PDB file of C-alpha atoms in Angstrom:
ATOM      1  CA  UNK Y   1      68.623 115.928  59.050  1.00 97.00           C
ATOM      2  CA  UNK Y   2      69.254 116.296  55.311  1.00 98.00           C
ATOM      3  CA  UNK Y   3      66.685 118.363  53.426  1.00 98.00           C
ATOM      4  CA  UNK Y   4      66.680 118.548  49.649  1.00 98.00           C
ATOM      5  CA  UNK Y   5      64.575 119.418  46.602  1.00 98.00           C
ATOM      6  CA  UNK Y   6      64.160 116.985  43.729  1.00 98.00           C
ATOM      7  CA  UNK Y   7      62.692 117.070  40.249  1.00 97.00           C
ATOM      8  CA  UNK Y   8      63.054 118.965  36.970  1.00 97.00           C
ATOM      9  CA  UNK Y   9      64.195 122.589  36.932  1.00 97.00           C
ATOM     10  CA  UNK Y  10      61.355 124.777  38.167  1.00 95.00           C
ATOM     11  CA  UNK Y  11      59.319 121.775  39.330  1.00 96.00           C
ATOM     12  CA  UNK Y  12      61.348 120.657  42.342  1.00 97.00           C
ATOM     13  CA  UNK Y  13      59.528 119.188  45.317  1.00 97.00           C
ATOM     14  CA  UNK Y  14      60.770 119.051  48.906  1.00 98.00           C
ATOM     15  CA  UNK Y  15      62.151 115.854  50.387  1.00 98.00           C
ATOM     16  CA  UNK Y  16      64.170 114.582  53.313  1.00 98.00           C
ATOM     17  CA  UNK Y  17      66.741 111.802  53.491  1.00 97.00           C
ATOM     18  CA  UNK Y  18      66.151 109.263  56.240  1.00 96.00           C
ATOM     19  CA  UNK Y  19      68.840 107.427  58.198  1.00 93.00           C
ATOM     20  CA  UNK Y  20      68.785 104.534  55.712  1.00 94.00           C
ATOM     21  CA  UNK Y  21      69.501 106.898  52.813  1.00 94.00           C
ATOM     22  CA  UNK Y  22      65.969 106.769  51.391  1.00 95.00           C
ATOM     23  CA  UNK Y  23      64.356 109.924  50.053  1.00 97.00           C
ATOM     24  CA  UNK Y  24      60.980 110.690  51.560  1.00 97.00           C
ATOM     25  CA  UNK Y  25      58.438 113.178  50.292  1.00 97.00           C
ATOM     26  CA  UNK Y  26      57.376 115.901  52.684  1.00 97.00           C
ATOM     27  CA  UNK Y  27      54.089 117.787  52.588  1.00 93.00           C
ATOM     28  CA  UNK Y  28      55.610 121.243  52.890  1.00 95.00           C
ATOM     29  CA  UNK Y  29      55.058 123.397  49.781  1.00 96.00           C
ATOM     30  CA  UNK Y  30      58.723 124.455  49.607  1.00 97.00           C
ATOM     31  CA  UNK Y  31      62.046 124.586  51.431  1.00 98.00           C
ATOM     32  CA  UNK Y  32      62.478 128.331  51.523  1.00 98.00           C
ATOM     33  CA  UNK Y  33      62.532 131.260  53.912  1.00 98.00           C
ATOM     34  CA  UNK Y  34      58.883 130.824  54.901  1.00 98.00           C
ATOM     35  CA  UNK Y  35      59.464 127.135  55.665  1.00 98.00           C
ATOM     36  CA  UNK Y  36      62.479 127.876  57.837  1.00 98.00           C
ATOM     37  CA  UNK Y  37      60.837 130.797  59.657  1.00 97.00           C
ATOM     38  CA  UNK Y  38      57.668 128.864  60.494  1.00 98.00           C
ATOM     39  CA  UNK Y  39      59.261 125.850  62.187  1.00 97.00           C
ATOM     40  CA  UNK Y  40      59.335 123.670  59.074  1.00 98.00           C
ATOM     41  CA  UNK Y  41      62.452 121.808  60.155  1.00 98.00           C
ATOM     42  CA  UNK Y  42      60.787 120.716  63.408  1.00 97.00           C
ATOM     43  CA  UNK Y  43      57.620 119.645  61.561  1.00 98.00           C
ATOM     44  CA  UNK Y  44      59.569 117.486  59.126  1.00 98.00           C
ATOM     45  CA  UNK Y  45      61.613 115.949  61.921  1.00 97.00           C
ATOM     46  CA  UNK Y  46      58.459 115.002  63.829  1.00 97.00           C
ATOM     47  CA  UNK Y  47      56.814 113.516  60.726  1.00 96.00           C
ATOM     48  CA  UNK Y  48      59.974 111.534  59.973  1.00 96.00           C
ATOM     49  CA  UNK Y  49      60.138 110.191  63.514  1.00 95.00           C
ATOM     50  CA  UNK Y  50      56.486 109.079  63.256  1.00 96.00           C
ATOM     51  CA  UNK Y  51      57.297 107.337  59.943  1.00 95.00           C
ATOM     52  CA  UNK Y  52      54.578 109.298  58.172  1.00 95.00           C
ATOM     53  CA  UNK Y  53      56.542 110.252  55.046  1.00 97.00           C
ATOM     54  CA  UNK Y  54      56.294 108.136  51.865  1.00 96.00           C
ATOM     55  CA  UNK Y  55      59.469 106.862  50.220  1.00 97.00           C
ATOM     56  CA  UNK Y  56      60.299 108.417  46.845  1.00 95.00           C
ATOM     57  CA  UNK Y  57      61.641 106.494  43.885  1.00 90.00           C
ATOM     58  CA  UNK Y  58      65.016 108.208  43.482  1.00 86.00           C
ATOM     59  CA  UNK Y  59      66.317 106.423  40.370  1.00 89.00           C
ATOM     60  CA  UNK Y  60      67.180 109.060  37.770  1.00 92.00           C
ATOM     61  CA  UNK Y  61      65.732 111.845  39.899  1.00 96.00           C
ATOM     62  CA  UNK Y  62      67.448 115.215  39.525  1.00 98.00           C
ATOM     63  CA  UNK Y  63      68.565 116.935  42.746  1.00 98.00           C
ATOM     64  CA  UNK Y  64      67.994 120.669  42.693  1.00 98.00           C
ATOM     65  CA  UNK Y  65      69.337 123.338  45.036  1.00 98.00           C
ATOM     66  CA  UNK Y  66      68.164 122.584  48.598  1.00 98.00           C
ATOM     67  CA  UNK Y  67      66.837 126.096  49.225  1.00 98.00           C
ATOM     68  CA  UNK Y  68      64.345 127.732  46.878  1.00 97.00           C
ATOM     69  CA  UNK Y  69      64.579 131.407  46.002  1.00 92.00           C
ATOM     70  CA  UNK Y  70      67.153 132.672  48.531  1.00 96.00           C
ATOM     71  CA  UNK Y  71      66.414 136.291  49.321  1.00 96.00           C
ATOM     72  CA  UNK Y  72      70.069 137.204  49.037  1.00 98.00           C
ATOM     73  CA  UNK Y  73      73.451 135.562  48.712  1.00 98.00           C
ATOM     74  CA  UNK Y  74      76.101 137.318  50.765  1.00 98.00           C
ATOM     75  CA  UNK Y  75      79.712 136.307  50.156  1.00 98.00           C
ATOM     76  CA  UNK Y  76      82.885 136.715  52.186  1.00 98.00           C
ATOM     77  CA  UNK Y  77      86.021 137.319  50.131  1.00 95.00           C
ATOM     78  CA  UNK Y  78      89.564 136.244  51.027  1.00 93.00           C
ATOM     79  CA  UNK Y  79      88.437 134.459  54.191  1.00 97.00           C
ATOM     80  CA  UNK Y  80      91.268 131.907  54.194  1.00 95.00           C
ATOM     81  CA  UNK Y  81      94.782 133.131  54.798  1.00 89.00           C
ATOM     82  CA  UNK Y  82      96.312 130.762  52.227  1.00 87.00           C
ATOM     83  CA  UNK Y  83      93.862 131.941  49.547  1.00 89.00           C
ATOM     84  CA  UNK Y  84      94.670 135.598  50.222  1.00 86.00           C
ATOM     85  CA  UNK Y  85      98.369 134.798  50.024  1.00 88.00           C
ATOM     86  CA  UNK Y  86      98.104 132.839  46.751  1.00 87.00           C
ATOM     87  CA  UNK Y  87      96.317 135.762  45.085  1.00 83.00           C
ATOM     88  CA  UNK Y  88      98.760 138.362  46.447  1.00 86.00           C
ATOM     89  CA  UNK Y  89      96.060 140.136  48.462  1.00 86.00           C
ATOM     90  CA  UNK Y  90      96.597 141.508  51.977  1.00 90.00           C
ATOM     91  CA  UNK Y  91      95.003 139.642  54.885  1.00 91.00           C
ATOM     92  CA  UNK Y  92      91.707 141.463  55.556  1.00 94.00           C
ATOM     93  CA  UNK Y  93      91.318 143.284  58.861  1.00 96.00           C
ATOM     94  CA  UNK Y  94      87.533 142.957  58.564  1.00 97.00           C
ATOM     95  CA  UNK Y  95      85.404 140.641  56.435  1.00 97.00           C
ATOM     96  CA  UNK Y  96      85.244 141.582  52.744  1.00 96.00           C
ATOM     97  CA  UNK Y  97      81.598 141.507  51.684  1.00 97.00           C
ATOM     98  CA  UNK Y  98      80.104 141.234  48.218  1.00 96.00           C
ATOM     99  CA  UNK Y  99      76.749 140.066  46.906  1.00 96.00           C
ATOM    100  CA  UNK Y 100      75.895 137.414  44.376  1.00 97.00           C
ATOM    101  CA  UNK Y 101      72.651 137.413  42.389  1.00 97.00           C
ATOM    102  CA  UNK Y 102      70.184 134.859  43.861  1.00 97.00           C
ATOM    103  CA  UNK Y 103      69.330 133.519  40.398  1.00 97.00           C
ATOM    104  CA  UNK Y 104      72.879 132.144  40.061  1.00 98.00           C
ATOM    105  CA  UNK Y 105      71.799 129.190  42.226  1.00 98.00           C
ATOM    106  CA  UNK Y 106      71.513 125.844  40.430  1.00 98.00           C
ATOM    107  CA  UNK Y 107      71.536 122.229  41.517  1.00 98.00           C
ATOM    108  CA  UNK Y 108      74.697 120.432  42.652  1.00 98.00           C
ATOM    109  CA  UNK Y 109      74.892 118.324  39.478  1.00 98.00           C
ATOM    110  CA  UNK Y 110      73.632 120.900  36.977  1.00 98.00           C
ATOM    111  CA  UNK Y 111      75.777 122.233  34.139  1.00 98.00           C
ATOM    112  CA  UNK Y 112      77.936 125.302  34.812  1.00 98.00           C
ATOM    113  CA  UNK Y 113      78.119 127.657  31.837  1.00 98.00           C
ATOM    114  CA  UNK Y 114      81.217 129.632  30.893  1.00 98.00           C
ATOM    115  CA  UNK Y 115      79.952 133.130  30.000  1.00 98.00           C
ATOM    116  CA  UNK Y 116      80.362 134.497  26.515  1.00 97.00           C
ATOM    117  CA  UNK Y 117      83.699 136.295  26.088  1.00 96.00           C
ATOM    118  CA  UNK Y 118      85.031 134.686  29.273  1.00 97.00           C
ATOM    119  CA  UNK Y 119      88.669 133.626  29.442  1.00 95.00           C
ATOM    120  CA  UNK Y 120      89.067 133.268  33.226  1.00 97.00           C
ATOM    121  CA  UNK Y 121      86.220 131.233  34.714  1.00 98.00           C
ATOM    122  CA  UNK Y 122      87.351 129.806  38.063  1.00 98.00           C
ATOM    123  CA  UNK Y 123      86.124 127.465  40.817  1.00 98.00           C
ATOM    124  CA  UNK Y 124      85.747 127.951  44.586  1.00 98.00           C
ATOM    125  CA  UNK Y 125      84.560 125.278  47.019  1.00 98.00           C
ATOM    126  CA  UNK Y 126      82.881 126.966  49.992  1.00 98.00           C
ATOM    127  CA  UNK Y 127      80.858 126.262  53.100  1.00 98.00           C
ATOM    128  CA  UNK Y 128      77.423 127.827  52.652  1.00 99.00           C
ATOM    129  CA  UNK Y 129      75.484 128.963  55.717  1.00 98.00           C
ATOM    130  CA  UNK Y 130      71.685 129.112  55.422  1.00 98.00           C
ATOM    131  CA  UNK Y 131      69.897 131.499  57.760  1.00 98.00           C
ATOM    132  CA  UNK Y 132      66.830 130.178  59.592  1.00 98.00           C
ATOM    133  CA  UNK Y 133      65.583 133.178  61.548  1.00 98.00           C
ATOM    134  CA  UNK Y 134      65.759 136.939  61.256  1.00 98.00           C
ATOM    135  CA  UNK Y 135      68.905 138.322  62.845  1.00 97.00           C
ATOM    136  CA  UNK Y 136      69.901 141.949  63.268  1.00 97.00           C
ATOM    137  CA  UNK Y 137      72.649 143.354  65.470  1.00 98.00           C
ATOM    138  CA  UNK Y 138      73.639 139.985  66.920  1.00 98.00           C
ATOM    139  CA  UNK Y 139      75.803 140.538  69.975  1.00 96.00           C
ATOM    140  CA  UNK Y 140      77.208 137.117  70.790  1.00 96.00           C
ATOM    141  CA  UNK Y 141      78.556 133.991  69.097  1.00 93.00           C
ATOM    142  CA  UNK Y 142      75.629 132.034  70.542  1.00 96.00           C
ATOM    143  CA  UNK Y 143      73.059 134.444  69.141  1.00 97.00           C
ATOM    144  CA  UNK Y 144      74.683 134.344  65.717  1.00 98.00           C
ATOM    145  CA  UNK Y 145      74.853 130.545  65.534  1.00 97.00           C
ATOM    146  CA  UNK Y 146      71.260 130.238  66.768  1.00 97.00           C
ATOM    147  CA  UNK Y 147      70.188 131.991  63.561  1.00 98.00           C
ATOM    148  CA  UNK Y 148      71.774 129.276  61.371  1.00 98.00           C
ATOM    149  CA  UNK Y 149      69.321 126.731  59.972  1.00 98.00           C
ATOM    150  CA  UNK Y 150      71.983 124.585  58.379  1.00 98.00           C
ATOM    151  CA  UNK Y 151      74.898 124.185  56.018  1.00 98.00           C
ATOM    152  CA  UNK Y 152      75.523 123.137  52.425  1.00 98.00           C
ATOM    153  CA  UNK Y 153      78.259 122.944  49.804  1.00 99.00           C
ATOM    154  CA  UNK Y 154      78.541 125.969  47.533  1.00 98.00           C
ATOM    155  CA  UNK Y 155      80.638 126.383  44.396  1.00 98.00           C
ATOM    156  CA  UNK Y 156      81.252 130.135  44.163  1.00 98.00           C
ATOM    157  CA  UNK Y 157      82.103 130.073  40.452  1.00 98.00           C
ATOM    158  CA  UNK Y 158      83.864 133.294  39.418  1.00 98.00           C
ATOM    159  CA  UNK Y 159      84.982 134.997  36.219  1.00 97.00           C
ATOM    160  CA  UNK Y 160      88.252 136.671  37.225  1.00 96.00           C
ATOM    161  CA  UNK Y 161      88.593 139.070  34.316  1.00 96.00           C
ATOM    162  CA  UNK Y 162      85.051 140.348  34.850  1.00 96.00           C
ATOM    163  CA  UNK Y 163      85.673 140.488  38.606  1.00 95.00           C
ATOM    164  CA  UNK Y 164      89.101 142.123  38.748  1.00 92.00           C
ATOM    165  CA  UNK Y 165      90.001 143.686  35.404  1.00 93.00           C
ATOM    166  CA  UNK Y 166      86.834 145.327  34.130  1.00 91.00           C
ATOM    167  CA  UNK Y 167      86.350 148.035  36.761  1.00 86.00           C
ATOM    168  CA  UNK Y 168      83.657 148.435  39.398  1.00 82.00           C
ATOM    169  CA  UNK Y 169      82.862 145.903  42.080  1.00 85.00           C
ATOM    170  CA  UNK Y 170      83.307 142.126  42.181  1.00 88.00           C
ATOM    171  CA  UNK Y 171      79.642 141.335  41.590  1.00 89.00           C
ATOM    172  CA  UNK Y 172      79.747 141.175  37.776  1.00 92.00           C
ATOM    173  CA  UNK Y 173      82.377 138.435  37.920  1.00 96.00           C
ATOM    174  CA  UNK Y 174      80.268 136.506  40.418  1.00 97.00           C
ATOM    175  CA  UNK Y 175      76.688 136.759  39.143  1.00 97.00           C
ATOM    176  CA  UNK Y 176      76.747 135.059  35.746  1.00 98.00           C
ATOM    177  CA  UNK Y 177      74.099 132.380  35.180  1.00 98.00           C
ATOM    178  CA  UNK Y 178      74.748 129.003  36.865  1.00 98.00           C
ATOM    179  CA  UNK Y 179      77.558 130.496  38.976  1.00 98.00           C
ATOM    180  CA  UNK Y 180      76.361 129.051  42.305  1.00 98.00           C
ATOM    181  CA  UNK Y 181      75.767 125.288  42.414  1.00 98.00           C
ATOM    182  CA  UNK Y 182      74.333 124.559  45.870  1.00 98.00           C
ATOM    183  CA  UNK Y 183      73.682 121.287  47.673  1.00 98.00           C
ATOM    184  CA  UNK Y 184      73.039 118.406  47.435  1.00 98.00           C
ATOM    185  CA  UNK Y 185      71.471 118.823  50.857  1.00 98.00           C
ATOM    186  CA  UNK Y 186      70.731 121.401  53.463  1.00 98.00           C
ATOM    187  CA  UNK Y 187      72.188 119.660  56.523  1.00 98.00           C
ATOM    188  CA  UNK Y 188      70.499 121.022  59.629  1.00 98.00           C
ATOM    189  CA  UNK Y 189      72.721 122.776  62.129  1.00 98.00           C
ATOM    190  CA  UNK Y 190      72.223 120.144  64.833  1.00 97.00           C
ATOM    191  CA  UNK Y 191      74.108 117.610  62.674  1.00 97.00           C
ATOM    192  CA  UNK Y 192      77.219 119.794  62.405  1.00 98.00           C
ATOM    193  CA  UNK Y 193      78.840 119.831  65.827  1.00 96.00           C
ATOM    194  CA  UNK Y 194      81.499 122.358  64.800  1.00 97.00           C
ATOM    195  CA  UNK Y 195      81.327 124.278  61.506  1.00 98.00           C
ATOM    196  CA  UNK Y 196      85.017 125.110  62.016  1.00 98.00           C
ATOM    197  CA  UNK Y 197      86.095 121.468  61.731  1.00 98.00           C
ATOM    198  CA  UNK Y 198      85.101 120.561  58.171  1.00 98.00           C
ATOM    199  CA  UNK Y 199      87.447 119.551  55.363  1.00 98.00           C
ATOM    200  CA  UNK Y 200      86.777 121.059  51.910  1.00 98.00           C
ATOM    201  CA  UNK Y 201      88.062 119.551  48.663  1.00 98.00           C
ATOM    202  CA  UNK Y 202      87.734 120.217  44.925  1.00 98.00           C
ATOM    203  CA  UNK Y 203      88.937 118.358  41.824  1.00 98.00           C
ATOM    204  CA  UNK Y 204      88.907 119.289  38.132  1.00 98.00           C
ATOM    205  CA  UNK Y 205      88.963 116.324  35.745  1.00 98.00           C
ATOM    206  CA  UNK Y 206      90.020 114.179  38.681  1.00 98.00           C
ATOM    207  CA  UNK Y 207      93.044 116.317  39.564  1.00 97.00           C
ATOM    208  CA  UNK Y 208      92.987 117.715  43.119  1.00 98.00           C
ATOM    209  CA  UNK Y 209      93.214 121.482  43.360  1.00 97.00           C
ATOM    210  CA  UNK Y 210      91.710 122.511  46.703  1.00 97.00           C
ATOM    211  CA  UNK Y 211      92.168 120.758  50.034  1.00 98.00           C
ATOM    212  CA  UNK Y 212      91.402 122.973  53.012  1.00 97.00           C
ATOM    213  CA  UNK Y 213      89.674 123.045  56.368  1.00 97.00           C
ATOM    214  CA  UNK Y 214      87.166 125.488  57.804  1.00 98.00           C
ATOM    215  CA  UNK Y 215      89.310 125.777  60.942  1.00 97.00           C
ATOM    216  CA  UNK Y 216      91.565 127.993  58.816  1.00 96.00           C
ATOM    217  CA  UNK Y 217      88.921 130.634  58.150  1.00 97.00           C
ATOM    218  CA  UNK Y 218      90.107 134.096  59.150  1.00 97.00           C
ATOM    219  CA  UNK Y 219      86.583 134.978  60.291  1.00 98.00           C
ATOM    220  CA  UNK Y 220      84.637 132.004  61.631  1.00 98.00           C
ATOM    221  CA  UNK Y 221      80.966 131.335  60.884  1.00 98.00           C
ATOM    222  CA  UNK Y 222      79.702 132.886  64.116  1.00 98.00           C
ATOM    223  CA  UNK Y 223      81.749 136.038  63.543  1.00 98.00           C
ATOM    224  CA  UNK Y 224      80.630 136.282  59.919  1.00 98.00           C
ATOM    225  CA  UNK Y 225      76.943 136.112  60.898  1.00 98.00           C
ATOM    226  CA  UNK Y 226      77.427 138.540  63.787  1.00 98.00           C
ATOM    227  CA  UNK Y 227      79.388 140.966  61.605  1.00 98.00           C
ATOM    228  CA  UNK Y 228      76.946 140.892  58.698  1.00 98.00           C
ATOM    229  CA  UNK Y 229      74.028 141.546  61.024  1.00 98.00           C
ATOM    230  CA  UNK Y 230      75.590 144.916  61.886  1.00 97.00           C
ATOM    231  CA  UNK Y 231      75.213 146.073  58.285  1.00 98.00           C
ATOM    232  CA  UNK Y 232      72.117 144.273  56.975  1.00 98.00           C
ATOM    233  CA  UNK Y 233      69.160 142.302  58.267  1.00 98.00           C
ATOM    234  CA  UNK Y 234      69.695 138.608  57.633  1.00 98.00           C
ATOM    235  CA  UNK Y 235      66.445 136.794  56.909  1.00 98.00           C
ATOM    236  CA  UNK Y 236      65.319 133.153  56.725  1.00 98.00           C
ATOM    237  CA  UNK Y 237      66.449 131.567  53.474  1.00 98.00           C
ATOM    238  CA  UNK Y 238      69.421 133.894  52.970  1.00 98.00           C
ATOM    239  CA  UNK Y 239      72.655 132.136  52.000  1.00 98.00           C
ATOM    240  CA  UNK Y 240      76.149 133.150  53.110  1.00 98.00           C
ATOM    241  CA  UNK Y 241      79.140 131.849  51.133  1.00 98.00           C
ATOM    242  CA  UNK Y 242      81.952 131.902  53.674  1.00 98.00           C
ATOM    243  CA  UNK Y 243      85.066 131.913  51.471  1.00 98.00           C
ATOM    244  CA  UNK Y 244      87.393 129.435  49.796  1.00 97.00           C
ATOM    245  CA  UNK Y 245      90.796 127.928  50.647  1.00 97.00           C
ATOM    246  CA  UNK Y 246      93.858 128.017  48.387  1.00 95.00           C
ATOM    247  CA  UNK Y 247      93.952 126.196  45.086  1.00 96.00           C
ATOM    248  CA  UNK Y 248      91.866 128.348  42.745  1.00 96.00           C
ATOM    249  CA  UNK Y 249      93.042 128.834  39.166  1.00 96.00           C
ATOM    250  CA  UNK Y 250      93.727 132.531  39.813  1.00 94.00           C
ATOM    251  CA  UNK Y 251      96.560 131.639  42.186  1.00 91.00           C
ATOM    252  CA  UNK Y 252      98.101 128.726  40.288  1.00 91.00           C
ATOM    253  CA  UNK Y 253     101.001 128.649  37.809  1.00 87.00           C
ATOM    254  CA  UNK Y 254      99.659 128.781  34.278  1.00 90.00           C
ATOM    255  CA  UNK Y 255      96.222 129.767  35.637  1.00 84.00           C
ATOM    256  CA  UNK Y 256      94.355 126.647  34.416  1.00 94.00           C
ATOM    257  CA  UNK Y 257      90.955 128.283  34.026  1.00 98.00           C
ATOM    258  CA  UNK Y 258      87.907 126.205  33.200  1.00 98.00           C
ATOM    259  CA  UNK Y 259      87.089 125.065  29.670  1.00 98.00           C
ATOM    260  CA  UNK Y 260      83.929 123.548  28.230  1.00 98.00           C
ATOM    261  CA  UNK Y 261      83.843 119.795  28.740  1.00 98.00           C
ATOM    262  CA  UNK Y 262      85.731 119.771  32.020  1.00 98.00           C
ATOM    263  CA  UNK Y 263      84.243 118.309  35.201  1.00 98.00           C
ATOM    264  CA  UNK Y 264      84.378 119.816  38.686  1.00 98.00           C
ATOM    265  CA  UNK Y 265      83.843 117.681  41.793  1.00 98.00           C
ATOM    266  CA  UNK Y 266      83.485 119.166  45.275  1.00 98.00           C
ATOM    267  CA  UNK Y 267      82.958 117.773  48.754  1.00 98.00           C
ATOM    268  CA  UNK Y 268      82.772 118.971  52.351  1.00 98.00           C
ATOM    269  CA  UNK Y 269      82.840 116.633  55.332  1.00 98.00           C
ATOM    270  CA  UNK Y 270      79.286 115.737  56.371  1.00 98.00           C
ATOM    271  CA  UNK Y 271      77.682 117.796  53.597  1.00 98.00           C
ATOM    272  CA  UNK Y 272      77.929 115.450  50.620  1.00 98.00           C
ATOM    273  CA  UNK Y 273      79.409 115.873  47.188  1.00 98.00           C
ATOM    274  CA  UNK Y 274      78.785 117.883  44.010  1.00 98.00           C
ATOM    275  CA  UNK Y 275      79.699 117.241  40.376  1.00 98.00           C
ATOM    276  CA  UNK Y 276      79.302 119.705  37.507  1.00 98.00           C
ATOM    277  CA  UNK Y 277      80.172 119.475  33.830  1.00 98.00           C
ATOM    278  CA  UNK Y 278      81.279 122.770  32.291  1.00 98.00           C
ATOM    279  CA  UNK Y 279      79.478 124.025  29.212  1.00 98.00           C
ATOM    280  CA  UNK Y 280      79.467 127.178  27.091  1.00 98.00           C
ATOM    281  CA  UNK Y 281      76.812 129.878  27.328  1.00 96.00           C
TER     282      UNK Y 281
END
């Protein structure tokens, strides 16, 4: 099932896409942690099966981020061997964890703003994991995956100078406004047979830069969820960005960082496609 939120910024309303590709309004107040924790996915599925949901007119309708107000965004750094190698970083022995401000989340087609004084704004196509139930101290792969509500595309936009050259932790190069386009859909976990068998791709101005596969993650989704639950309580609505494959500007000759007016396009198998125009803050 594909859940999404549509409408102007700050006025999004929940919807679901049916098998024919139509958008249907759902009666839930939001797609958020409370919705996921209270069995909202099952309620929507039942209403859809009973054909109780009205069709929405989708012409010209903005698609917002599929999850409202994530409690936290937890990110895994250097989780693809080829990405670690292209940046000259050692292969991590344990997952590298950093946080991203929840208010970085925007819709999958919204503008991405280059921060003021930025010279190294970069792209990162990533598989996002959305948590559907509280998980703490998960012991097994099965327990970890049972806590996953679904998956989405995430663009973990990063400012490399802020992140790596200005001291402190990575967060200030990751938490600028608009730095986390998410969506277009939250695809429920039952539709993704194997989260480690998904191709990821990214283009800038039509030129391909990233072409990877989640099978090449150093730490797979189940291990990431299990590992994180040892250090923090994961709650419904939390988002985990699981890392990016090779092909970011940081690791390329000439470091072709983003400029205003450029267009990023991203896709992950089964999860749809994003497109963002780059602007200036």
